[in-house]
PDB file of C-alpha atoms in Angstrom:
ATOM      1  CA  MET Q 850      -3.767   3.592   3.629  1.00 44.00           C
ATOM      2  CA  THR Q 851      -4.805   3.089   7.226  1.00 38.00           C
ATOM      3  CA  ASP Q 852      -7.811   1.192   8.432  1.00 38.00           C
ATOM      4  CA  ALA Q 853     -10.010  -0.043  11.263  1.00 33.00           C
ATOM      5  CA  PRO Q 854      -8.737  -1.718  14.459  1.00 32.00           C
ATOM      6  CA  PRO Q 855      -6.326  -4.503  13.576  1.00 36.00           C
ATOM      7  CA  SER Q 856      -6.732  -8.205  13.384  1.00 36.00           C
ATOM      8  CA  ASP Q 857      -3.185  -9.264  12.682  1.00 41.00           C
ATOM      9  CA  SER Q 858      -3.649 -12.992  13.160  1.00 42.00           C
ATOM     10  CA  PRO Q 859      -3.045 -15.131  10.076  1.00 44.00           C
ATOM     11  CA  SER Q 860      -5.897 -16.617   8.093  1.00 42.00           C
ATOM     12  CA  GLU Q 861      -7.130 -20.176   8.335  1.00 40.00           C
ATOM     13  CA  ASN Q 862      -3.914 -22.088   7.600  1.00 40.00           C
ATOM     14  CA  GLN Q 863      -1.784 -21.844  10.754  1.00 42.00           C
ATOM     15  CA  SER Q 864       0.131 -25.067  10.200  1.00 41.00           C
ATOM     16  CA  GLY Q 865       3.456 -23.573   9.176  1.00 47.00           C
ATOM     17  CA  ASP Q 866       2.963 -25.128   5.736  1.00 53.00           C
ATOM     18  CA  PRO Q 867       6.382 -25.081   4.014  1.00 58.00           C
ATOM     19  CA  SER Q 868       4.682 -24.732   0.642  1.00 87.00           C
ATOM     20  CA  VAL Q 869       4.047 -21.056   1.467  1.00 93.00           C
ATOM     21  CA  ASP Q 870       6.980 -19.435  -0.289  1.00 94.00           C
ATOM     22  CA  THR Q 871       5.823 -15.959  -1.389  1.00 97.00           C
ATOM     23  CA  VAL Q 872       5.063 -12.732   0.458  1.00 98.00           C
ATOM     24  CA  VAL Q 873       2.936 -10.157  -1.354  1.00 98.00           C
ATOM     25  CA  TYR Q 874       3.593  -6.737   0.153  1.00 98.00           C
ATOM     26  CA  ASP Q 875       1.435  -3.659   0.208  1.00 98.00           C
ATOM     27  CA  PHE Q 876       3.723  -0.606   0.311  1.00 98.00           C
ATOM     28  CA  GLY Q 877       1.987   2.362   1.961  1.00 98.00           C
ATOM     29  CA  ASN Q 878       2.308   2.206   5.762  1.00 98.00           C
ATOM     30  CA  VAL Q 879       3.752  -1.307   5.474  1.00 98.00           C
ATOM     31  CA  LEU Q 880       7.124  -0.598   3.836  1.00 98.00           C
ATOM     32  CA  VAL Q 881       6.965   3.192   3.514  1.00 98.00           C
ATOM     33  CA  GLY Q 882       5.208   5.626   5.818  1.00 98.00           C
ATOM     34  CA  TRP Q 883       2.574   7.866   4.243  1.00 98.00           C
ATOM     35  CA  ASP Q 884       1.098  11.016   5.777  1.00 98.00           C
ATOM     36  CA  PRO Q 885      -0.851  13.197   3.309  1.00 97.00           C
ATOM     37  CA  TYR Q 886      -0.429  16.258   5.531  1.00 98.00           C
ATOM     38  CA  GLY Q 887       3.258  16.212   4.623  1.00 98.00           C
ATOM     39  CA  ALA Q 888       2.401  17.758   1.259  1.00 98.00           C
ATOM     40  CA  PHE Q 889       1.194  20.947   2.965  1.00 98.00           C
ATOM     41  CA  PRO Q 890       4.007  22.325   5.129  1.00 96.00           C
ATOM     42  CA  ASP Q 891       2.650  25.870   4.874  1.00 95.00           C
ATOM     43  CA  ARG Q 892      -0.979  25.005   5.656  1.00 97.00           C
ATOM     44  CA  THR Q 893      -2.697  24.387   8.961  1.00 97.00           C
ATOM     45  CA  HIS Q 894      -4.286  21.019   9.634  1.00 96.00           C
ATOM     46  CA  ALA Q 895      -7.643  22.784   9.721  1.00 98.00           C
ATOM     47  CA  GLU Q 896      -7.157  24.109   6.179  1.00 97.00           C
ATOM     48  CA  VAL Q 897      -6.123  20.690   4.914  1.00 98.00           C
ATOM     49  CA  ASP Q 898      -8.970  18.965   6.763  1.00 98.00           C
ATOM     50  CA  ALA Q 899     -11.504  21.312   5.186  1.00 98.00           C
ATOM     51  CA  TRP Q 900     -10.073  20.652   1.716  1.00 98.00           C
ATOM     52  CA  MET Q 901     -10.022  16.898   2.264  1.00 98.00           C
ATOM     53  CA  ALA Q 902     -13.623  16.928   3.463  1.00 98.00           C
ATOM     54  CA  GLU Q 903     -14.901  18.922   0.505  1.00 98.00           C
ATOM     55  CA  ILE Q 904     -12.943  16.946  -2.054  1.00 97.00           C
ATOM     56  CA  ASP Q 905     -13.815  13.610  -0.346  1.00 97.00           C
ATOM     57  CA  PHE Q 906     -10.139  12.786  -0.248  1.00 98.00           C
ATOM     58  CA  PRO Q 907     -10.419   8.999   0.276  1.00 97.00           C
ATOM     59  CA  ALA Q 908     -12.654   8.587  -2.788  1.00 97.00           C
ATOM     60  CA  PHE Q 909     -10.688  11.138  -4.804  1.00 97.00           C
ATOM     61  CA  ASN Q 910      -7.388   9.466  -3.970  1.00 97.00           C
ATOM     62  CA  HIS Q 911      -8.800   6.023  -4.760  1.00 98.00           C
ATOM     63  CA  ALA Q 912      -9.647   7.247  -8.257  1.00 98.00           C
ATOM     64  CA  GLN Q 913      -6.012   8.281  -8.689  1.00 98.00           C
ATOM     65  CA  ASP Q 914      -4.862   4.895  -7.407  1.00 98.00           C
ATOM     66  CA  ALA Q 915      -7.184   3.258  -9.943  1.00 98.00           C
ATOM     67  CA  GLY Q 916      -5.505   5.007 -12.855  1.00 98.00           C
ATOM     68  CA  ARG Q 917      -7.009   8.471 -13.259  1.00 98.00           C
ATOM     69  CA  SER Q 918      -4.410  11.022 -14.349  1.00 98.00           C
ATOM     70  CA  TRP Q 919      -3.795  14.131 -12.294  1.00 98.00           C
ATOM     71  CA  ALA Q 920      -4.728  16.241 -15.329  1.00 98.00           C
ATOM     72  CA  ASP Q 921      -8.110  14.531 -15.347  1.00 98.00           C
ATOM     73  CA  ALA Q 922      -8.361  15.026 -11.597  1.00 98.00           C
ATOM     74  CA  ARG Q 923      -7.916  18.777 -12.072  1.00 97.00           C
ATOM     75  CA  ALA Q 924     -10.531  18.735 -14.819  1.00 97.00           C
ATOM     76  CA  ALA Q 925     -12.945  17.001 -12.460  1.00 96.00           C
ATOM     77  CA  LEU Q 926     -12.754  20.074 -10.230  1.00 96.00           C
ATOM     78  CA  ALA Q 927     -13.672  22.522 -12.976  1.00 95.00           C
ATOM     79  CA  ASP Q 928     -16.870  23.447 -11.161  1.00 96.00           C
ATOM     80  CA  ARG Q 929     -14.996  23.933  -7.861  1.00 97.00           C
ATOM     81  CA  PRO Q 930     -11.828  25.812  -8.856  1.00 97.00           C
ATOM     82  CA  HIS Q 931     -11.103  26.815  -5.248  1.00 97.00           C
ATOM     83  CA  LEU Q 932     -10.077  23.206  -4.601  1.00 98.00           C
ATOM     84  CA  VAL Q 933      -7.427  23.129  -7.330  1.00 98.00           C
ATOM     85  CA  PRO Q 934      -4.566  24.974  -5.566  1.00 97.00           C
ATOM     86  CA  LEU Q 935      -4.299  22.405  -2.770  1.00 98.00           C
ATOM     87  CA  LEU Q 936      -4.586  19.599  -5.292  1.00 98.00           C
ATOM     88  CA  ASP Q 937      -1.624  21.061  -7.153  1.00 98.00           C
ATOM     89  CA  GLU Q 938       0.291  21.414  -3.886  1.00 98.00           C
ATOM     90  CA  TYR Q 939      -0.390  17.788  -3.038  1.00 98.00           C
ATOM     91  CA  VAL Q 940       1.053  16.609  -6.356  1.00 98.00           C
ATOM     92  CA  ALA Q 941       4.002  19.028  -6.318  1.00 98.00           C
ATOM     93  CA  HIS Q 942       4.983  18.120  -2.759  1.00 98.00           C
ATOM     94  CA  PHE Q 943       4.002  14.455  -2.750  1.00 98.00           C
ATOM     95  CA  ALA Q 944       7.512  13.411  -1.742  1.00 98.00           C
ATOM     96  CA  GLY Q 945       6.842  15.162   1.561  1.00 98.00           C
ATOM     97  CA  THR Q 946       4.020  12.723   2.327  1.00 98.00           C
ATOM     98  CA  LEU Q 947       6.454   9.806   2.429  1.00 98.00           C
ATOM     99  CA  THR Q 948       7.971   9.596   5.895  1.00 98.00           C
ATOM    100  CA  GLY Q 949      10.602   6.968   5.163  1.00 98.00           C
ATOM    101  CA  PRO Q 950      10.825   3.238   5.817  1.00 98.00           C
ATOM    102  CA  VAL Q 951       8.359   1.768   8.280  1.00 98.00           C
ATOM    103  CA  ALA Q 952      10.308   0.756  11.385  1.00 98.00           C
ATOM    104  CA  GLY Q 953      12.048  -2.586  10.942  1.00 97.00           C
ATOM    105  CA  SER Q 954      10.677  -3.173   7.457  1.00 97.00           C
ATOM    106  CA  ALA Q 955      13.977  -2.960   5.599  1.00 97.00           C
ATOM    107  CA  ASP Q 956      15.557  -5.552   7.890  1.00 96.00           C
ATOM    108  CA  LEU Q 957      12.665  -7.975   7.442  1.00 97.00           C
ATOM    109  CA  VAL Q 958      12.716  -7.601   3.655  1.00 97.00           C
ATOM    110  CA  ALA Q 959      16.459  -8.255   3.667  1.00 96.00           C
ATOM    111  CA  GLU Q 960      15.961 -11.382   5.807  1.00 95.00           C
ATOM    112  CA  LEU Q 961      13.262 -12.707   3.492  1.00 96.00           C
ATOM    113  CA  CYS Q 962      15.392 -12.044   0.420  1.00 95.00           C
ATOM    114  CA  ALA Q 963      18.379 -13.792   1.995  1.00 94.00           C
ATOM    115  CA  ALA Q 964      16.191 -16.806   2.782  1.00 94.00           C
ATOM    116  CA  GLY Q 965      15.061 -17.075  -0.837  1.00 93.00           C
ATOM    117  CA  VAL Q 966      11.445 -16.091  -0.166  1.00 96.00           C
ATOM    118  CA  ARG Q 967       9.811 -14.596  -3.244  1.00 97.00           C
ATOM    119  CA  LEU Q 968       8.659 -11.010  -2.637  1.00 98.00           C
ATOM    120  CA  VAL Q 969       6.042  -9.290  -4.803  1.00 98.00           C
ATOM    121  CA  GLY Q 970       4.577  -5.812  -4.401  1.00 98.00           C
ATOM    122  CA  LEU Q 971       0.886  -4.995  -4.775  1.00 98.00           C
ATOM    123  CA  THR Q 972       0.342  -1.330  -4.063  1.00 98.00           C
ATOM    124  CA  ASN Q 973      -2.431   1.192  -4.519  1.00 98.00           C
ATOM    125  CA  TRP Q 974      -0.452   4.138  -5.876  1.00 98.00           C
ATOM    126  CA  SER Q 975      -0.823   6.756  -8.584  1.00 98.00           C
ATOM    127  CA  ALA Q 976       1.213   5.781 -11.635  1.00 98.00           C
ATOM    128  CA  GLU Q 977       2.517   9.330 -11.956  1.00 98.00           C
ATOM    129  CA  LEU Q 978       3.773   9.483  -8.371  1.00 98.00           C
ATOM    130  CA  PHE Q 979       5.091   5.970  -7.847  1.00 98.00           C
ATOM    131  CA  HIS Q 980       8.665   6.926  -8.700  1.00 98.00           C
ATOM    132  CA  HIS Q 981       8.954   8.560  -5.267  1.00 98.00           C
ATOM    133  CA  ALA Q 982       8.674   5.199  -3.497  1.00 98.00           C
ATOM    134  CA  ALA Q 983      12.221   4.024  -4.199  1.00 98.00           C
ATOM    135  CA  ASP Q 984      13.891   7.054  -2.636  1.00 97.00           C
ATOM    136  CA  ALA Q 985      11.638   7.003   0.416  1.00 98.00           C
ATOM    137  CA  ALA Q 986      11.992   3.266   1.093  1.00 98.00           C
ATOM    138  CA  PRO Q 987      14.667   1.392  -0.889  1.00 98.00           C
ATOM    139  CA  ALA Q 988      13.210  -1.956   0.227  1.00 98.00           C
ATOM    140  CA  THR Q 989      10.417  -1.372  -2.285  1.00 98.00           C
ATOM    141  CA  THR Q 990      12.982  -1.956  -5.045  1.00 98.00           C
ATOM    142  CA  LEU Q 991      13.821  -5.461  -3.801  1.00 98.00           C
ATOM    143  CA  MET Q 992      10.588  -7.047  -4.989  1.00 98.00           C
ATOM    144  CA  ASP Q 993      10.714  -9.723  -7.684  1.00 98.00           C
ATOM    145  CA  ALA Q 994       7.793  -7.899  -9.335  1.00 98.00           C
ATOM    146  CA  VAL Q 995       5.488  -5.009  -8.473  1.00 98.00           C
ATOM    147  CA  VAL Q 996       1.894  -4.349  -9.500  1.00 98.00           C
ATOM    148  CA  VAL Q 997       1.123  -0.628  -9.229  1.00 98.00           C
ATOM    149  CA  SER Q 998      -2.619  -0.026  -9.265  1.00 98.00           C
ATOM    150  CA  GLY Q 999      -2.420   3.193 -11.261  1.00 98.00           C
ATOM    151  CA  ARG Q1000      -0.490   1.455 -14.027  1.00 98.00           C
ATOM    152  CA  VAL Q1001      -2.991  -1.369 -14.470  1.00 98.00           C
ATOM    153  CA  GLY Q1002      -6.164   0.667 -13.907  1.00 98.00           C
ATOM    154  CA  LEU Q1003      -7.303  -1.485 -10.990  1.00 98.00           C
ATOM    155  CA  ALA Q1004      -7.116  -0.847  -7.258  1.00 98.00           C
ATOM    156  CA  LYS Q1005      -7.497  -2.933  -4.125  1.00 98.00           C
ATOM    157  CA  PRO Q1006      -9.836  -4.254  -2.836  1.00 98.00           C
ATOM    158  CA  ASP Q1007     -11.135  -4.995  -6.353  1.00 98.00           C
ATOM    159  CA  PRO Q1008     -10.632  -8.763  -6.803  1.00 98.00           C
ATOM    160  CA  ALA Q1009      -9.502  -8.110 -10.372  1.00 98.00           C
ATOM    161  CA  ILE Q1010      -6.175  -6.667  -9.252  1.00 98.00           C
ATOM    162  CA  PHE Q1011      -5.416  -9.795  -7.222  1.00 98.00           C
ATOM    163  CA  ARG Q1012      -6.283 -11.956 -10.236  1.00 98.00           C
ATOM    164  CA  HIS Q1013      -4.015  -9.771 -12.380  1.00 98.00           C
ATOM    165  CA  LEU Q1014      -1.176 -10.302  -9.916  1.00 98.00           C
ATOM    166  CA  ALA Q1015      -1.703 -14.051  -9.881  1.00 98.00           C
ATOM    167  CA  THR Q1016      -1.980 -14.420 -13.651  1.00 98.00           C
ATOM    168  CA  VAL Q1017       0.663 -11.996 -14.870  1.00 98.00           C
ATOM    169  CA  HIS Q1018       3.289 -12.729 -12.232  1.00 98.00           C
ATOM    170  CA  GLY Q1019       2.625 -16.399 -11.606  1.00 97.00           C
ATOM    171  CA  VAL Q1020       1.630 -16.063  -7.967  1.00 98.00           C
ATOM    172  CA  ASP Q1021      -0.242 -19.062  -6.563  1.00 97.00           C
ATOM    173  CA  PRO Q1022      -2.573 -17.631  -3.887  1.00 97.00           C
ATOM    174  CA  GLY Q1023      -2.366 -20.814  -1.839  1.00 97.00           C
ATOM    175  CA  ARG Q1024       1.414 -20.415  -1.573  1.00 97.00           C
ATOM    176  CA  ALA Q1025       1.383 -16.687  -0.862  1.00 98.00           C
ATOM    177  CA  VAL Q1026       0.898 -14.520   2.218  1.00 98.00           C
ATOM    178  CA  PHE Q1027      -0.646 -11.129   1.434  1.00 98.00           C
ATOM    179  CA  VAL Q1028       0.284  -8.309   3.839  1.00 98.00           C
ATOM    180  CA  ASP Q1029      -1.660  -5.029   3.980  1.00 98.00           C
ATOM    181  CA  ASP Q1030      -2.668  -2.462   6.587  1.00 98.00           C
ATOM    182  CA  SER Q1031      -6.245  -2.415   5.236  1.00 98.00           C
ATOM    183  CA  THR Q1032      -8.743  -4.910   6.621  1.00 98.00           C
ATOM    184  CA  ALA Q1033     -10.812  -4.682   3.425  1.00 98.00           C
ATOM    185  CA  ASN Q1034      -7.814  -5.493   1.242  1.00 98.00           C
ATOM    186  CA  VAL Q1035      -6.798  -8.455   3.389  1.00 98.00           C
ATOM    187  CA  ALA Q1036     -10.370  -9.773   3.302  1.00 98.00           C
ATOM    188  CA  ALA Q1037     -10.473  -9.485  -0.492  1.00 98.00           C
ATOM    189  CA  ALA Q1038      -7.202 -11.409  -0.790  1.00 98.00           C
ATOM    190  CA  ARG Q1039      -8.393 -14.148   1.539  1.00 98.00           C
ATOM    191  CA  ASP Q1040     -11.598 -14.507  -0.497  1.00 98.00           C
ATOM    192  CA  LEU Q1041      -9.404 -15.385  -3.480  1.00 98.00           C
ATOM    193  CA  GLY Q1042      -7.359 -17.980  -1.596  1.00 97.00           C
ATOM    194  CA  PHE Q1043      -4.403 -15.933  -0.369  1.00 98.00           C
ATOM    195  CA  HIS Q1044      -3.254 -16.231   3.215  1.00 97.00           C
ATOM    196  CA  GLY Q1045      -3.730 -12.811   4.747  1.00 97.00           C
ATOM    197  CA  VAL Q1046      -2.027 -10.787   7.460  1.00 98.00           C
ATOM    198  CA  ARG Q1047      -3.338  -7.403   8.571  1.00 98.00           C
ATOM    199  CA  PHE Q1048      -0.211  -5.296   9.152  1.00 98.00           C
ATOM    200  CA  THR Q1049       0.172  -3.489  12.453  1.00 98.00           C
ATOM    201  CA  ASP Q1050       3.946  -3.385  12.879  1.00 98.00           C
ATOM    202  CA  THR Q1051       6.974  -5.240  11.597  1.00 97.00           C
ATOM    203  CA  ASP Q1052       7.556  -7.342  14.709  1.00 96.00           C
ATOM    204  CA  ALA Q1053       3.974  -8.637  14.590  1.00 97.00           C
ATOM    205  CA  LEU Q1054       4.382  -9.373  10.880  1.00 97.00           C
ATOM    206  CA  ARG Q1055       7.570 -11.334  11.541  1.00 95.00           C
ATOM    207  CA  ARG Q1056       5.735 -13.436  14.122  1.00 95.00           C
ATOM    208  CA  ALA Q1057       2.833 -14.008  11.748  1.00 96.00           C
ATOM    209  CA  LEU Q1058       5.131 -15.104   8.933  1.00 96.00           C
ATOM    210  CA  ARG Q1059       6.703 -17.675  11.236  1.00 94.00           C
ATOM    211  CA  THR Q1060       3.306 -19.387  11.538  1.00 93.00           C
ATOM    212  CA  TYR Q1061       3.480 -20.001   7.799  1.00 93.00           C
ATOM    213  CA  GLY Q1062       6.899 -21.615   8.017  1.00 89.00           C
ATOM    214  CA  LEU Q1063       8.771 -18.625   6.627  1.00 92.00           C
ATOM    215  CA  PRO Q1064      12.259 -18.524   8.042  1.00 73.00           C
ATOM    216  CA  PRO Q1065      13.063 -15.184   9.660  1.00 57.00           C
ATOM    217  CA  ALA Q1066      13.543 -15.710  13.403  1.00 55.00           C
ATOM    218  CA  ASP Q1067      11.956 -13.438  15.958  1.00 50.00           C
ATOM    219  CA  HIS Q1068      14.152 -10.649  17.188  1.00 46.00           C
ATOM    220  CA  ALA Q1069      14.556  -9.927  20.876  1.00 39.00           C
TER     221      ALA Q1069
END
């Protein structure tokens, strides 16, 4: 859920166009902090690093985000059973990976809601583990709609998940700002006509949203 060095400037339209009326939020490390090491309180970082390297954790996790069940994930490790115990720990203690609301994010979501800005979630998240999001960051429950990758069998940066969002939830890309901490995901959204902001922190996001004419004022 993290990415390369940031480029948090808005995409081409910097005119403060008042027709931009929707914010599409990624969740992980934008609204809710995520640290996979939190699932392993009784393991050293070295143990977890070795497991992540052998399992190819980014690719493995992406498959879960794209809809693979955790039962199927275990089955995929049938030829490497020594990797299964940490996989089971990760699932059992997933709540521990969620570090709470990203600083300032709840306030900004509340400001946007109060101003009548439409908020939509678009998150790469396992369908079986998504229920933990609400407890960790209540602002995730304030979206008008949420597309969870694991539920629809598509994951960012696949353009198909952005098209799904637009079609099923009536989001006009030209009127929407997509916010994500991943450069690749922001680029994919921009390719489909969304305005894109690479998330670095909430204050920078607030400033970026102002360039699109969205109403929350900068805080001192």
